Amino acid sequence: MLDAQERSAHCPVCENECLIPEGGTGRCGRYENSRGAVVERFPDRYLLSCPIKIETMPLLHFHPGARFLQLSTVGCNFDCPGCISTVIVREMNPDSRALHRLTPEQVVEKAIQHGCDGVTFLMNDPLAAFDTFIAVAKQAKAKGLKVGCASNGYFSRQAMERVIPLLDCINIGVKGLSDSGYQDCAGFKGVSPVLRNIKLFHEAGVHVEVACIHKRDNAGELLELAAILRTISPGIPLQVMRFIPLEGADPDQEPLIRDTEELCVTLRQFLDHVYVFNSPGTDMLDTVCTECGERLARRDFYGPMGARLLKVDVGGAPPVHCPVCGHEAGMTGLPTMSGFKEKHFQGGYPFTRALEIVESILIAMGAEDASETVSVWEHLLCNHKMQDLHHDIQRTDKYAELVRFFGSLVGRETAAEELATYLEEKTERVRRLCAGQKHSPRVYYAMGKPLFCIKGERFENHLVELCNGISVNRELELGGRPGMSIGRETLIRLNPEVIFISSFLSNSPDVFHQECEDKGIDVEAVRQRRIHTSPIPSSDFGSPKWVLGLMHAANAMHPEAARFDIDKEAREFHDRFYGGDFDPLGVNRSFAKPNSAWRWDVPVR
C-alpha cells in the first residue's frame, strides 16, 4: 500500500507546483488530486461569456478593433492585495448557480454566432481553469478562431508546452520585479518564471503585451522592467496601469494622472509603445509612429483597465505601416472598425464594479458574511437582471427601491428600510435646501482630466440636478463608458460655472485647474476656481456613500444655503451603517468595502 507521500502529486498548471495529497486541493482551490491525477474541480463553468472589442481585454496592437468572446470563470492561482477582480476571484462561490455550463463546442459556437474573431479568457486568470481553457482553445483553433488570454503569466514549463501552440495573443500582468512582491501575491518562486515566459511566448511568435501597475513608490521597478523588455524586443507594448486602490490597498499609493504620464514619457526611451491606463482624458492611449510621430490610432478611456478604439489609420497588408512615412506600425493583423457596442456591465472590469455596487448595499445593511452578497449576485445573474441594475442605479429613488428589494432577498428588511429611509430623507433635505435658491448654476462633471466628460444619463448628473443645478453634460450626445473625451472648444462653449471631478477616478482640483489653464480652457468655473471633488473617495456613484457626495455637491453649488459638515456626516454614516469609526485616511476607491481594513467575517472560498 502506498503511503500518503507517495499518493501526493504536484500540480502541473502553475509555477507554484503545489504538492497535493490524495483527495486534497492545491492552494488556489481549483485543482484536486483524484487517485494520483491532478484534475480541475469546476470545469466548463463560466460566470461571464459575452462579445467584446479586443481593446477591452486590453490588447492594443493585436488586430485593433477585432471582436472576441470574453470568457471569465472564478478563482485565481494568485491572491494579490488590492485585486481589482476580488469579487470574482475570492468571493464568488466556484460552484455557484450563477455560473453557466458550456462545452468547448458550445463556447465556440457562441463566438461564431456573435461574429467574433476569437475567444479570450480574462478578468480572472485562465490558470484557474486551465484544462477548460486548453479544451476551448483547441476547439477554437479547429474552427479558425484566434485564441487569447490575460494572465499573470505564472505558467509552469509543462503548461507552457501545452498552451504555446494554441495561443495567438496574451496580456501578461507583471506584479513588479521583487520576489517578495510576488510572494505577497502567492507567486512563491518570485518574478523569474514570468520573465522567462514572456521571452518564450515572444520567441514562439505569440503576440505579447505587458501590463504593470504604477504606484507612487515603484517607478524604478517600471524603468527596470522596460529595460528588461527591451532586451527581448523594444516592440513589446507596455501598458502602465495607474494604480486604483481597491479592497485592502493603501490609498496613499495612488499616483496623480500627471505623474503616470510623466513616467511613461521616460519609459518610451526604452520601448516603442508605452500606454497609460486608468486615466480618463489622457492622450497616452494613442499609438504614435516611432519614426515620424504621426498618430496612427486614437483611443479613449473605457472603464478600469480598458480602452476604446476611436480611429486607426495604417496602410498595407500585414505588417501594417504608417501612411505618412511607411514605417512599420508594430501591429499584428489588420484593424477593424465597426459599430459594435458592448452591453452595460458586460465586458471587462465594469462587470466587477457592478458586483461591487451590489456588495456595497449589502454591507451597509449589515450583511455578516459574503454568502448573502453571493445570493443577490446569483439572483441578478440567473435572472438576467444586470442591465436592469445599470438602469436602476442612475436615480436616487430607484436606488432606494433596490436597497429594499435586496433586503427582502436576504431577510434584512428592517435594516434595508433604515438605510433606504436615511438616503431618502437626506436627499429630500438637500433638495429642499437647494430648491429655494434663485440661481441654478451650470455644472460640468468630469472624470480624471478636464476633457473627459461623464455621460449625461449617469447618476452623478442626477445628483447635480437634485442640488438645483443644470447639468451641461446632458447637452451632449456621448458614447463610450462612462463617457468620452470632448474637444476643448466644446467645453468652452458649455461654459460651466462649477466643475466636479468624479470621486472614483479622480484628480487633484489644483492639478485639474492648472491643466485647464495650460489648455486654454477659459470658462467661468476655472476663472473662479470652482473645481471640486468629494473628500470621500467613490462617494458620488455606486455605493450608498453617494449621499455624502450629494451633500458635498450641495455645499459647493450653494454655499449660502447648504453647510453640511461632511466629516461629521461621514462619521455618523460609518457608525450607523458600517458599525465602525470613520478614518478618512483609510478610505480608498473601492465601491464595496467601507475602508481598506474591512474584511468579511465569513469569506467564501
XYZ file of C-alpha atoms in Angstrom:
605
model
C 0.000 0.000 0.000
C 1.279 3.479 -0.922
C 1.887 5.885 1.960
C 0.488 9.425 1.982
C 3.617 10.950 0.465
C 3.586 8.529 -2.464
C -0.082 9.261 -3.142
C 0.617 13.015 -3.395
C 1.011 14.702 -6.784
C 2.479 18.009 -7.954
C 0.045 20.302 -9.756
C 1.415 20.879 -13.285
C -0.535 24.057 -14.034
C 1.326 26.984 -12.492
C 4.878 27.544 -11.339
C 3.904 27.090 -7.697
C 3.626 23.347 -8.420
C 1.581 22.644 -5.292
C 2.122 19.203 -3.782
C -1.451 17.953 -3.380
C -2.283 14.963 -1.179
C -4.753 12.423 -2.499
C -8.254 13.819 -2.105
C -6.881 17.285 -1.319
C -6.650 20.539 -3.240
C -3.877 22.979 -4.092
C -3.504 26.470 -2.645
C -5.808 28.050 -5.232
C -8.580 25.526 -4.511
C -9.239 24.915 -8.212
C -7.421 21.583 -8.616
C -7.602 18.327 -6.678
C -5.689 15.083 -6.522
C -8.020 12.328 -7.682
C -6.280 8.936 -7.382
C -2.907 10.438 -8.237
C -4.119 12.629 -11.113
C -4.448 16.397 -10.690
C -7.793 17.449 -12.188
C -9.763 20.668 -12.490
C -12.539 20.831 -9.887
C -15.037 23.057 -11.718
C -14.590 22.538 -15.470
C -16.671 24.204 -18.207
C -18.324 26.752 -15.878
C -18.464 30.434 -16.772
C -19.516 33.468 -14.826
C -19.490 35.574 -17.973
C -19.392 34.901 -21.707
C -20.036 37.883 -23.932
C -18.604 39.603 -27.019
C -16.110 42.437 -26.510
C -13.680 44.514 -28.517
C -10.071 43.391 -28.140
C -9.154 46.755 -26.566
C -11.363 45.851 -23.589
C -9.104 42.876 -22.850
C -6.946 45.034 -23.149
C -4.739 44.484 -26.194
C -3.881 47.480 -28.353
C -1.629 46.103 -31.085
C -3.377 42.833 -31.960
C -5.982 43.108 -34.735
C -7.219 46.508 -33.481
C -10.995 46.665 -33.213
C -11.452 42.887 -33.506
C -14.359 41.237 -31.710
C -13.620 38.425 -29.241
C -15.809 36.339 -26.962
C -14.808 37.125 -23.388
C -14.797 34.104 -21.073
C -14.499 34.527 -17.312
C -14.597 31.820 -14.673
C -13.865 32.342 -10.966
C -10.802 31.951 -8.784
C -7.109 32.580 -9.349
C -3.759 30.953 -8.664
C -2.654 34.279 -7.124
C -4.024 36.235 -4.155
C -2.910 39.823 -4.798
C -3.541 42.631 -2.293
C -5.976 45.173 -3.734
C -7.025 42.897 -6.610
C -9.458 44.593 -8.996
C -11.191 41.232 -9.528
C -11.621 40.313 -5.853
C -15.371 39.821 -6.158
C -14.912 37.005 -8.687
C -11.570 35.507 -7.661
C -12.152 35.379 -3.883
C -15.821 35.982 -3.115
C -17.930 34.316 -5.815
C -18.562 30.673 -4.960
C -16.930 28.499 -7.683
C -19.925 26.143 -7.503
C -22.481 28.970 -7.657
C -25.648 28.534 -9.676
C -24.751 31.852 -11.352
C -22.069 30.052 -13.340
C -23.398 28.570 -16.549
C -22.080 25.380 -18.095
C -20.872 25.364 -21.689
C -18.968 22.672 -23.504
C -15.987 23.811 -25.612
C -18.125 23.246 -28.683
C -20.902 25.456 -27.291
C -18.402 28.204 -26.426
C -17.016 28.262 -29.947
C -20.471 28.159 -31.486
C -21.465 31.155 -29.360
C -18.370 33.038 -30.557
C -19.264 32.316 -34.166
C -22.896 33.346 -33.652
C -21.747 36.706 -32.276
C -19.415 37.304 -35.218
C -16.291 37.034 -33.087
C -12.786 36.683 -34.488
C -11.649 34.697 -31.475
C -12.101 33.751 -27.833
C -10.245 35.157 -24.831
C -10.112 34.365 -21.119
C -9.843 37.429 -18.869
C -10.775 39.145 -15.580
C -9.660 36.072 -13.679
C -6.664 34.010 -14.713
C -7.015 31.103 -17.165
C -4.642 29.246 -14.840
C -7.662 28.858 -12.532
C -9.405 26.757 -15.218
C -6.512 25.608 -17.350
C -7.911 22.357 -18.725
C -11.113 24.177 -19.682
C -9.028 26.873 -21.377
C -6.988 24.331 -23.324
C -10.108 22.460 -24.462
C -11.756 25.668 -25.669
C -8.546 26.786 -27.370
C -8.278 23.520 -29.312
C -11.882 23.761 -30.460
C -11.480 27.439 -31.399
C -8.360 26.758 -33.460
C -10.132 23.901 -35.231
C -12.836 26.380 -36.307
C -10.357 29.013 -37.467
C -10.753 31.360 -34.485
C -7.968 33.143 -32.657
C -7.202 32.442 -29.002
C -6.091 34.937 -26.369
C -5.993 35.488 -22.634
C -4.994 37.924 -19.906
C -2.830 36.225 -17.295
C -0.317 36.748 -14.528
C 1.976 34.610 -16.663
C 2.821 32.095 -13.928
C 2.586 29.102 -16.266
C 4.707 26.095 -15.388
C 7.048 24.793 -18.073
C 4.676 21.910 -18.658
C 1.740 24.294 -19.053
C 3.782 26.416 -21.470
C 4.307 23.391 -23.689
C 0.540 22.869 -23.810
C -0.532 26.470 -24.355
C 2.045 27.941 -26.749
C 0.861 26.005 -29.844
C -2.717 27.202 -29.243
C -2.214 30.829 -28.219
C -2.273 33.814 -30.580
C -2.103 36.688 -28.105
C -1.643 37.336 -24.403
C -1.645 40.235 -21.960
C 0.725 39.411 -19.106
C 0.273 41.363 -15.897
C 3.636 41.773 -14.186
C 3.334 42.308 -10.414
C 6.650 44.126 -10.108
C 10.217 42.873 -10.111
C 10.789 41.896 -6.488
C 10.496 38.294 -5.361
C 8.959 39.462 -2.102
C 6.230 41.286 -4.027
C 5.409 38.110 -5.912
C 5.392 36.082 -2.730
C 2.879 38.551 -1.286
C 0.687 37.625 -4.267
C 1.278 33.863 -3.720
C 3.819 33.620 -6.517
C 6.229 31.660 -4.367
C 9.068 31.358 -6.893
C 9.311 35.105 -7.431
C 9.316 37.039 -10.703
C 11.715 34.928 -12.784
C 9.085 32.479 -14.175
C 7.094 35.417 -15.562
C 10.093 36.998 -17.288
C 11.056 33.568 -18.644
C 7.562 33.045 -20.046
C 7.369 36.489 -21.664
C 10.537 35.624 -23.568
C 9.301 32.144 -24.506
C 5.946 33.439 -25.745
C 7.608 36.146 -27.829
C 10.143 33.768 -29.338
C 7.325 31.358 -30.237
C 5.516 34.057 -32.210
C 2.727 34.722 -29.723
C 1.693 38.398 -29.681
C 2.652 39.664 -26.213
C 1.662 42.858 -24.437
C 2.739 43.504 -20.861
C 0.796 45.358 -18.173
C 2.209 46.653 -14.900
C 0.756 48.764 -12.107
C 2.264 52.197 -11.385
C 2.221 53.152 -7.712
C 3.813 56.164 -6.070
C 6.810 54.137 -4.938
C 7.568 51.777 -7.839
C 8.698 53.968 -10.740
C 12.166 52.425 -10.504
C 10.752 48.931 -10.998
C 8.863 50.041 -14.089
C 12.020 51.516 -15.569
C 13.858 48.261 -14.847
C 11.009 46.259 -16.407
C 11.147 48.401 -19.554
C 14.892 47.777 -19.805
C 14.332 44.009 -19.482
C 11.562 44.002 -22.101
C 13.832 45.921 -24.458
C 16.322 43.033 -24.393
C 13.502 40.746 -25.585
C 12.014 43.231 -28.068
C 11.579 47.024 -27.909
C 8.350 46.492 -29.844
C 6.534 44.804 -26.949
C 3.766 47.254 -25.900
C 3.856 48.174 -22.205
C 0.546 49.087 -20.590
C 1.100 51.184 -17.478
C -1.915 50.780 -15.211
C -2.179 53.772 -12.902
C -2.906 52.259 -9.503
C -6.523 52.269 -8.330
C -6.504 51.440 -4.598
C -9.278 48.901 -4.065
C -10.085 46.325 -1.391
C -7.246 46.355 1.176
C -4.911 48.548 -0.867
C -3.233 51.623 0.607
C -4.918 54.763 -0.808
C -1.689 56.723 -0.339
C -0.090 54.702 -3.160
C -2.358 56.199 -5.846
C -0.362 58.498 -8.170
C -1.737 61.511 -9.991
C -2.532 61.016 -13.680
C 0.114 63.652 -14.406
C 2.760 61.607 -12.558
C 1.957 58.437 -14.512
C 2.058 60.329 -17.806
C 5.452 61.837 -16.955
C 6.832 58.393 -16.080
C 5.611 56.992 -19.389
C 7.442 59.694 -21.320
C 10.639 58.336 -19.751
C 9.633 54.719 -20.391
C 9.295 55.499 -24.090
C 13.054 55.950 -24.183
C 13.280 52.159 -23.697
C 10.254 50.845 -25.582
C 8.495 51.845 -28.779
C 4.977 51.811 -27.359
C 4.028 52.703 -23.777
C 0.438 53.440 -22.786
C -1.342 54.997 -19.794
C -4.441 53.232 -18.453
C -6.926 54.093 -15.668
C -6.519 57.756 -16.551
C -9.632 59.258 -18.202
C -8.787 62.010 -20.685
C -5.164 61.060 -21.270
C -3.895 61.136 -24.853
C -1.296 58.495 -23.969
C -3.576 55.685 -25.099
C -2.877 56.682 -28.699
C -0.386 54.878 -30.928
C 2.211 57.160 -32.465
C 4.577 56.294 -35.314
C 8.022 55.864 -33.787
C 9.649 57.263 -36.929
C 7.713 60.421 -37.822
C 5.334 60.979 -34.888
C 2.127 60.534 -36.913
C -0.833 59.497 -34.716
C -1.789 56.072 -36.070
C -4.551 55.078 -33.647
C -6.711 57.169 -31.344
C -8.225 55.629 -28.240
C -10.195 56.734 -25.227
C -10.597 55.544 -21.639
C -13.179 52.752 -21.447
C -13.528 51.888 -17.791
C -10.898 50.417 -15.453
C -8.168 48.565 -17.367
C -9.945 49.215 -20.678
C -9.534 51.272 -23.853
C -11.841 52.158 -26.736
C -10.612 52.436 -30.324
C -11.840 55.655 -31.930
C -9.851 55.756 -35.167
C -6.999 53.870 -36.783
C -5.027 54.974 -39.843
C -2.486 52.458 -41.085
C -1.791 51.151 -44.549
C -0.977 47.973 -46.407
C -1.357 44.267 -45.737
C 0.283 42.892 -42.605
C 2.638 44.159 -41.385
C 0.716 47.437 -41.495
C 2.658 50.677 -41.719
C 2.419 54.431 -41.170
C 0.627 56.098 -44.108
C 2.943 59.128 -43.901
C 6.463 57.680 -43.727
C 5.907 53.973 -44.410
C 7.483 52.832 -41.129
C 6.041 49.622 -39.654
C 3.287 50.364 -37.126
C 4.205 47.495 -34.799
C 0.727 45.963 -35.003
C -0.225 42.330 -35.549
C -3.030 41.938 -38.097
C -5.333 44.336 -39.877
C -7.564 46.773 -37.955
C -11.358 46.557 -37.988
C -13.770 49.415 -37.325
C -17.408 48.562 -36.628
C -20.418 49.905 -34.780
C -20.475 47.038 -32.286
C -21.071 48.163 -28.681
C -20.705 46.127 -25.519
C -23.673 45.991 -23.171
C -23.715 47.837 -19.859
C -21.899 45.954 -17.088
C -20.587 43.444 -19.623
C -17.110 43.214 -20.998
C -14.021 43.816 -18.898
C -13.954 45.263 -15.425
C -17.211 47.287 -15.330
C -18.795 43.888 -14.624
C -16.826 43.591 -11.387
C -17.748 47.165 -10.471
C -21.428 46.182 -10.829
C -20.954 43.295 -8.415
C -19.187 45.667 -6.017
C -22.149 48.052 -6.084
C -24.448 45.225 -5.002
C -21.971 44.237 -2.297
C -21.795 47.813 -1.020
C -25.536 47.859 -0.419
C -25.487 44.525 1.423
C -22.587 45.616 3.632
C -24.355 48.887 4.506
C -27.402 46.952 5.678
C -25.267 44.756 7.935
C -24.659 41.578 5.925
C -22.471 39.341 8.073
C -20.826 37.061 5.524
C -20.110 37.006 1.819
C -22.741 34.351 1.095
C -25.506 36.951 1.486
C -23.937 39.059 -1.244
C -23.426 35.984 -3.410
C -27.119 35.122 -3.129
C -28.079 38.547 -4.523
C -25.466 38.275 -7.280
C -26.968 34.914 -8.176
C -30.456 36.382 -8.345
C -29.347 39.132 -10.725
C -27.186 36.917 -12.922
C -29.544 33.941 -13.111
C -32.493 36.193 -13.961
C -30.540 38.313 -16.473
C -31.054 41.487 -14.432
C -27.647 43.152 -14.858
C -28.953 45.574 -17.481
C -31.830 46.480 -15.139
C -29.292 47.087 -12.376
C -27.406 49.560 -14.590
C -30.655 51.447 -15.204
C -31.870 51.414 -11.601
C -28.708 52.841 -10.030
C -28.913 56.050 -12.053
C -31.585 57.699 -9.875
C -31.825 58.073 -6.108
C -35.464 56.918 -5.921
C -34.719 53.751 -7.885
C -31.620 53.212 -5.747
C -33.733 53.248 -2.572
C -36.062 50.694 -4.172
C -33.058 48.464 -4.894
C -31.978 48.688 -1.260
C -35.389 47.476 -0.101
C -35.502 44.735 -2.730
C -32.045 43.397 -1.861
C -33.029 43.454 1.805
C -36.059 41.300 1.039
C -33.861 38.772 -0.798
C -31.634 38.180 2.242
C -34.161 38.628 5.049
C -32.862 42.026 6.168
C -35.992 44.076 5.561
C -35.639 46.178 8.724
C -32.012 47.143 8.031
C -32.827 47.808 4.379
C -35.705 50.084 5.363
C -33.455 52.013 7.735
C -30.832 52.560 5.002
C -33.368 53.423 2.294
C -35.204 55.857 4.571
C -31.935 57.529 5.553
C -30.998 58.023 1.887
C -34.445 59.381 1.058
C -34.541 61.802 3.991
C -31.061 63.195 3.325
C -31.868 63.542 -0.383
C -35.083 65.404 0.364
C -33.283 67.732 2.784
C -30.688 68.575 0.135
C -33.384 69.106 -2.476
C -35.364 71.480 -0.225
C -32.285 73.495 0.784
C -31.179 73.982 -2.800
C -34.619 74.433 -4.389
C -35.043 77.809 -2.700
C -32.003 79.275 -4.459
C -32.832 81.593 -7.355
C -29.752 80.761 -9.405
C -29.221 77.312 -10.867
C -25.504 77.017 -11.696
C -24.326 75.307 -14.874
C -22.316 72.262 -13.762
C -19.853 70.059 -15.670
C -18.931 66.588 -14.404
C -15.523 65.312 -15.471
C -13.581 62.155 -14.733
C -9.824 62.380 -14.305
C -8.794 65.137 -16.704
C -10.681 68.237 -17.893
C -11.822 66.952 -21.275
C -13.200 63.570 -20.207
C -16.940 64.195 -19.915
C -19.227 61.815 -17.995
C -22.310 60.769 -19.964
C -25.408 62.837 -19.285
C -27.605 59.954 -18.149
C -25.246 58.928 -15.367
C -26.056 59.175 -11.664
C -23.564 61.973 -10.965
C -25.519 64.377 -13.165
C -28.737 63.366 -11.401
C -27.104 64.476 -8.135
C -26.306 67.835 -9.737
C -29.962 68.315 -10.639
C -31.116 67.353 -7.147
C -28.979 70.272 -5.964
C -30.855 72.659 -8.283
C -28.078 72.688 -10.856
C -28.104 72.495 -14.645
C -26.104 69.527 -15.902
C -24.318 70.700 -19.035
C -23.272 67.075 -19.642
C -26.855 66.380 -20.676
C -26.471 68.844 -23.553
C -24.060 66.463 -25.295
C -24.641 63.155 -27.100
C -21.843 60.928 -25.835
C -20.840 57.330 -26.446
C -18.224 55.363 -24.551
C -18.293 54.385 -20.921
C -18.540 56.065 -18.507
C -18.291 58.899 -21.021
C -15.777 60.120 -23.552
C -13.256 62.829 -24.302
C -14.599 66.035 -25.810
C -12.908 68.920 -27.578
C -11.585 71.995 -25.825
C -13.966 74.175 -27.856
C -16.929 72.099 -26.706
C -16.121 72.629 -23.042
C -15.599 76.356 -23.615
C -18.993 76.534 -25.340
C -20.642 74.781 -22.364
C -19.040 77.387 -20.046
C -19.792 75.690 -16.708
C -19.839 77.751 -13.523
C -18.964 74.737 -11.370
C -16.887 71.676 -12.217
C -16.949 68.390 -10.320
C -14.323 65.678 -10.761
C -15.501 62.096 -10.229
C -14.508 60.756 -6.828
C -13.740 57.307 -8.286
C -11.042 58.013 -10.889
C -10.322 61.477 -9.598
C -7.673 64.166 -9.755
C -6.380 66.967 -7.579
C -8.527 70.086 -8.137
C -5.325 72.172 -8.171
C -3.720 69.976 -10.845
C -7.002 69.930 -12.762
C -7.152 73.738 -12.643
C -3.582 74.009 -13.924
C -4.345 71.642 -16.799
C -7.334 73.801 -17.733
C -5.118 76.864 -17.829
C -2.430 75.022 -19.801
C -5.034 74.011 -22.406
C -6.582 77.475 -22.557
C -9.928 76.294 -21.184
C -11.340 79.693 -20.288
C -14.648 79.002 -18.549
C -16.310 80.548 -15.518
C -15.536 77.616 -13.205
C -11.827 77.876 -13.984
C -11.756 81.653 -13.615
C -13.499 81.412 -10.223
C -11.612 78.244 -9.188
C -14.891 76.441 -8.512
C -13.465 72.971 -9.168
C -14.293 70.260 -6.647
C -14.005 66.575 -5.898
C -15.632 64.882 -2.941
C -13.284 64.425 0.048
C -14.701 60.886 0.407
C -13.488 58.558 -2.410
C -16.170 56.829 -4.506
C -18.953 58.824 -2.869
C -20.857 60.115 -5.887
C -21.768 56.835 -7.617
C -22.350 53.181 -6.813
C -22.023 52.829 -3.048
C -24.677 54.195 -0.664
C -21.924 56.652 0.264
C -23.252 58.693 -2.672
C -25.355 60.520 -0.114
C -22.120 62.085 1.218
C -21.211 63.188 -2.291
C -24.666 64.699 -2.692
C -24.207 66.802 0.437
C -20.738 67.864 -0.709
C -22.192 68.892 -4.092
C -24.849 70.981 -2.349
C -22.159 72.765 -0.320
C -20.131 73.523 -3.447
C -23.036 74.672 -5.598
C -24.982 76.657 -2.989
C -22.601 77.600 -0.148
C -25.014 80.279 1.004
C -27.706 77.658 1.739
C -26.027 74.291 2.280
C -23.466 73.978 5.047
C -23.157 70.261 5.664
C -20.246 69.183 7.847
C -19.073 66.357 5.570
C -16.622 64.938 8.086
C -19.353 64.797 10.742
C -21.853 63.301 8.280
C -19.291 60.658 7.215
C -18.582 59.696 10.821
C -22.288 59.333 11.544
C -22.871 57.343 8.344
C -19.999 54.947 9.075
C -21.067 54.474 12.684
C -24.689 53.831 11.754
C -24.272 51.586 8.705
C -20.790 50.117 8.996
C -20.562 49.889 12.768
C -17.136 51.471 12.921
C -15.184 54.682 13.141
C -14.578 56.793 10.050
C -10.896 57.147 9.171
C -10.573 59.362 6.068
C -7.000 58.158 5.501
C -8.170 54.547 5.319
C -10.878 55.017 2.687
C -9.810 54.023 -0.830
C -11.539 53.819 -4.243
C -13.489 50.626 -3.530
C -17.217 50.846 -4.145
C -17.916 47.874 -1.913
C -15.733 47.987 1.177
C -16.102 50.850 3.705
C -12.335 51.144 4.167
C -9.094 49.389 3.316
C -9.101 47.393 6.574
C -12.619 45.948 6.162
C -12.945 42.161 5.736
C -15.807 39.694 5.640
C -16.114 37.759 8.893
C -17.025 34.652 6.881
C -15.484 34.758 3.401
C -16.475 32.472 0.540
C -13.682 30.250 -0.716
